[in-house]
Tab-separated table of C-alpha atoms and ligand atoms in Angstrom:
chain	number	residue	atom	x	y	z
U	49	MET	CA	0.000	0.000	0.000
U	50	THR	CA	1.309	3.494	-0.818
U	51	TYR	CA	0.660	6.206	1.754
U	52	ALA	CA	1.139	9.582	0.144
U	53	PHE	CA	1.800	12.358	2.639
U	54	LYS	CA	4.591	14.864	2.946
U	55	GLN	CA	6.869	14.706	5.996
U	56	GLU	CA	6.672	18.501	6.272
U	57	ASP	CA	2.853	18.252	6.589
U	58	ARG	CA	3.224	15.541	9.210
U	59	ILE	CA	5.591	17.684	11.281
U	60	ARG	CA	3.503	20.853	10.907
U	61	THR	CA	0.205	19.204	11.889
U	62	VAL	CA	1.685	17.240	14.803
U	63	VAL	CA	3.174	20.511	16.112
U	64	GLU	CA	-0.339	22.011	15.875
U	65	LEU	CA	-1.631	19.105	17.999
U	66	VAL	CA	1.150	19.560	20.560
U	67	ASP	CA	0.219	23.258	20.841
U	68	ALA	CA	-3.485	22.391	21.240
U	69	ALA	CA	-2.551	19.817	23.906
U	70	LYS	CA	-0.649	22.499	25.899
U	71	ASN	CA	-3.760	24.649	25.860
U	72	PHE	CA	-5.998	21.755	27.005
U	73	ALA	CA	-3.481	20.795	29.713
U	74	GLU	CA	-3.698	24.325	31.129
U	75	LYS	CA	-7.456	23.800	31.427
U	76	GLY	CA	-6.983	20.481	33.258
U	77	TRP	CA	-8.519	18.447	30.440
U	78	PHE	CA	-6.000	15.543	30.609
U	79	PRO	CA	-6.283	14.124	34.160
U	80	ALA	CA	-4.174	11.046	34.946
U	81	THR	CA	-2.755	10.561	31.386
U	82	SER	CA	-6.278	10.414	29.901
U	83	GLY	CA	-7.064	11.701	26.422
U	84	ASN	CA	-5.718	11.084	22.932
U	85	LEU	CA	-5.223	13.233	19.840
U	86	SER	CA	-4.808	12.549	16.147
U	87	VAL	CA	-4.394	14.257	12.803
U	88	LYS	CA	-5.123	12.705	9.403
U	89	LEU	CA	-2.210	12.530	6.969
U	90	SER	CA	-3.827	10.586	4.140
U	91	GLY	CA	-7.454	9.682	3.445
U	92	GLU	CA	-7.221	6.832	0.936
U	93	PRO	CA	-5.622	4.670	2.207
U	94	LEU	CA	-6.134	6.086	5.703
U	95	ALA	CA	-3.030	7.114	7.654
U	96	PHE	CA	-2.952	9.347	10.714
U	97	ALA	CA	-0.605	10.434	13.475
U	98	VAL	CA	-1.923	9.533	16.939
U	99	THR	CA	-0.652	9.871	20.497
U	100	ALA	CA	1.121	6.883	21.998
U	101	SER	CA	-0.762	5.064	24.757
U	102	GLY	CA	-0.176	6.004	28.381
U	103	LYS	CA	1.794	9.201	27.711
U	104	ASP	CA	1.314	12.157	30.020
U	105	LYS	CA	-0.770	14.317	27.666
U	106	GLU	CA	0.030	17.363	29.821
U	107	ASN	CA	3.641	17.179	28.608
U	108	LEU	CA	3.363	15.952	25.025
U	109	THR	CA	6.125	16.391	22.471
U	110	VAL	CA	6.254	15.538	18.763
U	111	HIS	CA	8.083	12.335	19.767
U	112	ASP	CA	4.942	11.010	21.501
U	113	PHE	CA	3.107	10.408	18.199
U	114	LEU	CA	3.241	7.523	15.737
U	115	VAL	CA	1.675	7.047	12.321
U	116	VAL	CA	-0.907	4.251	11.997
U	117	ASP	CA	-3.300	2.815	9.428
U	118	ALA	CA	-7.066	2.170	9.624
U	119	ASP	CA	-6.463	-0.953	11.743
U	120	SER	CA	-4.317	0.889	14.289
U	121	LYS	CA	-1.158	-0.734	12.918
U	122	ALA	CA	2.063	1.330	13.027
U	123	LEU	CA	3.258	2.290	9.536
U	124	GLU	CA	6.893	2.579	10.552
U	125	PRO	CA	9.215	0.819	12.990
U	126	THR	CA	8.615	2.268	16.480
U	127	SER	CA	8.720	1.273	20.132
U	128	LEU	CA	5.573	3.343	20.732
U	129	LYS	CA	2.198	1.685	21.227
U	130	PRO	CA	-0.754	3.545	19.686
U	131	SER	CA	-3.474	4.937	21.956
U	132	ALA	CA	-5.809	2.230	23.237
U	133	GLU	CA	-8.619	4.245	21.578
U	134	THR	CA	-7.018	4.584	18.146
U	135	LEU	CA	-9.828	2.602	16.488
U	136	ILE	CA	-12.284	5.331	17.532
U	137	HIS	CA	-10.210	7.908	15.647
U	138	ALA	CA	-10.041	5.580	12.631
U	139	GLU	CA	-13.827	5.146	12.724
U	140	VAL	CA	-14.362	8.923	12.709
U	141	TYR	CA	-12.022	9.357	9.713
U	142	LYS	CA	-13.804	6.530	7.850
U	143	ARG	CA	-17.309	7.874	8.524
U	144	VAL	CA	-16.597	11.591	8.126
U	145	PRO	CA	-14.405	12.092	5.042
U	146	ASN	CA	-13.795	15.794	5.760
U	147	ALA	CA	-12.567	15.141	9.330
U	148	GLY	CA	-8.871	16.063	9.495
U	149	ALA	CA	-8.237	15.978	13.241
U	150	CYS	CA	-9.830	14.131	16.143
U	151	LEU	CA	-9.538	15.018	19.853
U	152	HIS	CA	-10.570	13.049	22.941
U	153	VAL	CA	-10.615	14.444	26.487
U	154	HIS	CA	-12.082	13.463	29.839
U	155	THR	CA	-13.569	16.411	31.742
U	156	GLN	CA	-15.932	16.691	34.704
U	157	TYR	CA	-18.750	18.309	32.714
U	158	ASN	CA	-18.711	15.932	29.753
U	159	ASN	CA	-18.701	13.003	32.205
U	160	LEU	CA	-21.546	14.408	34.331
U	161	ILE	CA	-23.726	15.262	31.323
U	162	SER	CA	-23.027	11.911	29.604
U	163	ASP	CA	-24.427	10.066	32.618
U	164	LEU	CA	-27.321	12.442	33.374
U	165	MET	CA	-28.575	12.231	29.761
U	166	PHE	CA	-27.597	8.639	28.973
U	167	GLU	CA	-31.136	7.189	29.071
U	168	ARG	CA	-32.219	9.726	26.409
U	169	GLY	CA	-29.379	8.541	24.161
U	170	ARG	CA	-28.341	12.104	23.345
U	171	VAL	CA	-27.841	15.593	24.772
U	172	ARG	CA	-30.053	18.267	23.223
U	173	ILE	CA	-28.787	21.834	23.177
U	174	GLN	CA	-30.742	24.694	21.644
U	175	GLY	CA	-30.354	28.402	21.133
U	176	LEU	CA	-26.821	28.880	22.474
U	177	GLU	CA	-24.662	31.279	20.458
U	178	LEU	CA	-21.677	28.892	20.618
U	179	ILE	CA	-23.533	26.430	18.346
U	180	LYS	CA	-22.243	28.754	15.606
U	181	ALA	CA	-18.707	27.561	16.460
U	182	LEU	CA	-19.813	24.264	14.866
U	183	ASN	CA	-20.580	26.177	11.665
U	184	ILE	CA	-24.347	25.878	12.248
U	185	TRP	CA	-25.838	29.299	11.654
U	186	GLU	CA	-29.661	28.800	11.749
U	187	GLU	CA	-31.807	30.946	14.019
U	188	ASN	CA	-32.326	29.191	17.383
U	189	ALA	CA	-30.461	26.115	16.109
U	190	ALA	CA	-30.751	22.833	17.988
U	191	ILE	CA	-28.161	20.065	18.083
U	192	GLU	CA	-28.163	16.581	19.580
U	193	ILE	CA	-24.889	14.996	20.676
U	194	PRO	CA	-25.147	11.163	20.727
U	195	ILE	CA	-24.095	9.220	23.860
U	196	VAL	CA	-22.804	5.643	23.741
U	197	GLU	CA	-22.151	3.124	26.502
U	198	ASN	CA	-18.534	2.922	27.677
U	199	TRP	CA	-17.843	-0.578	26.310
U	200	ALA	CA	-14.468	-1.990	27.361
U	201	ASP	CA	-14.331	-3.744	23.984
U	202	ILE	CA	-12.822	-0.949	21.869
U	203	PRO	CA	-13.762	-2.382	18.416
U	204	LYS	CA	-17.387	-2.596	19.672
U	205	LEU	CA	-17.191	0.945	21.108
U	206	ALA	CA	-15.717	2.302	17.862
U	207	ALA	CA	-18.382	0.563	15.728
U	208	GLU	CA	-21.179	1.972	17.891
U	209	ILE	CA	-19.697	5.466	17.655
U	210	GLY	CA	-19.609	5.067	13.869
U	211	ASP	CA	-23.266	4.006	13.845
U	212	VAL	CA	-24.608	6.911	15.924
U	213	LEU	CA	-22.455	9.853	14.863
U	214	ASP	CA	-24.085	12.710	12.978
U	215	PRO	CA	-21.571	14.402	10.625
U	216	ARG	CA	-23.382	17.754	11.183
U	217	VAL	CA	-22.619	17.525	14.941
U	218	PRO	CA	-18.877	16.818	15.263
U	219	ALA	CA	-18.755	14.939	18.578
U	220	VAL	CA	-19.902	11.833	20.435
U	221	LEU	CA	-20.043	11.381	24.217
U	222	ILE	CA	-18.945	8.123	25.831
U	223	ARG	CA	-20.844	7.546	29.086
U	224	ASN	CA	-18.809	8.337	32.219
U	225	HIS	CA	-15.688	8.446	30.070
U	226	GLY	CA	-15.247	11.487	27.834
U	227	ILE	CA	-15.882	13.188	24.520
U	228	THR	CA	-14.463	12.566	21.055
U	229	ALA	CA	-14.724	15.650	18.817
U	230	TRP	CA	-13.376	16.300	15.360
U	231	GLY	CA	-13.016	18.966	12.676
U	232	GLU	CA	-11.552	19.513	9.237
U	233	ASN	CA	-8.203	20.439	10.793
U	234	VAL	CA	-6.655	20.897	14.249
U	235	PHE	CA	-7.902	24.496	14.528
U	236	ALA	CA	-11.533	23.511	13.769
U	237	ALA	CA	-11.445	20.394	15.982
U	238	LYS	CA	-10.150	22.520	18.903
U	239	ARG	CA	-12.852	25.136	18.314
U	240	HIS	CA	-15.522	22.412	18.292
U	241	LEU	CA	-14.207	20.730	21.436
U	242	GLU	CA	-14.078	24.043	23.309
U	243	ALA	CA	-17.638	24.885	22.209
U	244	PHE	CA	-18.969	21.500	23.398
U	245	GLU	CA	-17.190	21.759	26.735
U	246	TRP	CA	-18.591	25.274	27.295
U	247	MET	CA	-22.108	24.110	26.372
U	248	PHE	CA	-21.931	21.087	28.734
U	249	HIS	CA	-20.754	23.356	31.560
U	250	ASN	CA	-23.593	25.749	30.768
U	251	LEU	CA	-26.151	22.905	30.714
U	252	PHE	CA	-24.862	21.517	34.000
U	253	LEU	CA	-25.157	24.940	35.680
U	254	LYS	CA	-28.662	25.386	34.231
U	255	LEU	CA	-29.790	21.980	35.558
U	256	THR	CA	-28.253	22.755	38.955
U	257	LEU	CA	-29.969	26.150	39.152
U	258	GLN	CA	-33.302	24.608	38.108
U	259	GLY	CA	-32.891	21.931	40.806
U	260	ASN	CA	-32.080	24.572	43.395
U	261	ALA	CA	-35.030	26.702	42.284
U	262	LEU	CA	-37.395	23.718	42.639
U	263	ALA	CA	-35.958	22.917	46.057
U	264	ALA	CA	-36.346	26.558	47.103
U	265	ALA	CA	-39.967	26.659	45.872
U	266	ALA	CA	-40.759	23.622	48.013
U	267	LEU	CA	-39.489	25.337	51.217
P	162	LIG	C1	-6.004	6.688	32.208
P	162	LIG	S1	-7.403	7.024	31.257
P	162	LIG	C2	-7.901	5.439	30.581
P	162	LIG	C3	-7.671	5.294	29.088
P	162	LIG	C4	-8.373	6.396	28.342
P	162	LIG	O1	-9.585	6.483	28.418
P	162	LIG	C5	-7.636	7.385	27.598
P	162	LIG	O2	-8.232	8.320	27.077
P	162	LIG	C6	-6.154	7.308	27.430
P	162	LIG	O3	-5.772	6.149	26.757
P	162	LIG	P1	-4.431	6.143	25.860
P	162	LIG	O4	-4.205	4.694	25.547
P	162	LIG	O5	-4.708	6.991	24.667
P	162	LIG	O6	-3.328	6.742	26.703
P	163	ZN	ZN1	-10.470	8.005	27.063
C-alpha cells in the first residue's frame, strides 16, 4: 500500500496538535494521562498520526506520536504503542471524510452530562450562540450529541460510535468516560471541542440552578 503524505505536513500538523494539547493541559482536560489526539495525513488509504498510549498528555512532544493505518497498525518501525482508543479515531475518519483531526478528552462536565442524559441517548442543546462555532448558523439552532455506553471492547465501542455519529454535529459522548470531537483540521477540531465543553458546563449549571429553584420553591 502506498501512503502519500509529505513529511513537512506531518511535522507541521503534529506541532499544531502539541500546541493544542498544551492549551488543554492548562485547562486540566488531561487528568491522569487520559485523552488522545490525532491528525489525518492521508485519506485513501487512511493514515494518521496519533498519540502513543499512556503518555502524560500534559507534557506531550512531537516524539509522543506515531503514524498508523485504519487498523491501528504502526506504519513505521517504532517502540511506541498507539493509543488504546485509536480505532475510535479511525472510525471517525472513515465515517466523516472531511474530518482532518480528532480530539478526545475526559472532563468533569462531559462526564456528568453523559451520565445524566444517557437514558435519552443524546444531549439536546438549543439556542446557544456557541452552536455557531460548529458552523451551524440557523436561528435558534438545535443540536443533539449522541451518547454511547462505555464498552471496554474498543472495536465494539468504535463501531457503535460510527453508527450513531451525525456528521453535522462533530462529537460523540462516551458515558462516564469522555468526549471525542473532530473537525476539518486541528484548529476547527479545537474550536468544536471548546464549544462542546462550554455548552456542557452551561447545561450543568442550568440543571443545577433549576434543581435549586425547585428545592427553594418547596421550602
Ligand atoms: C487513564 S485514562 C484510561 C484510558 C483512556 O480512556 C484514555 O483516554 C487514554 O488512553 P491512551 O491509551 O490513549 O493513553
Ligand atoms: Zn479516554
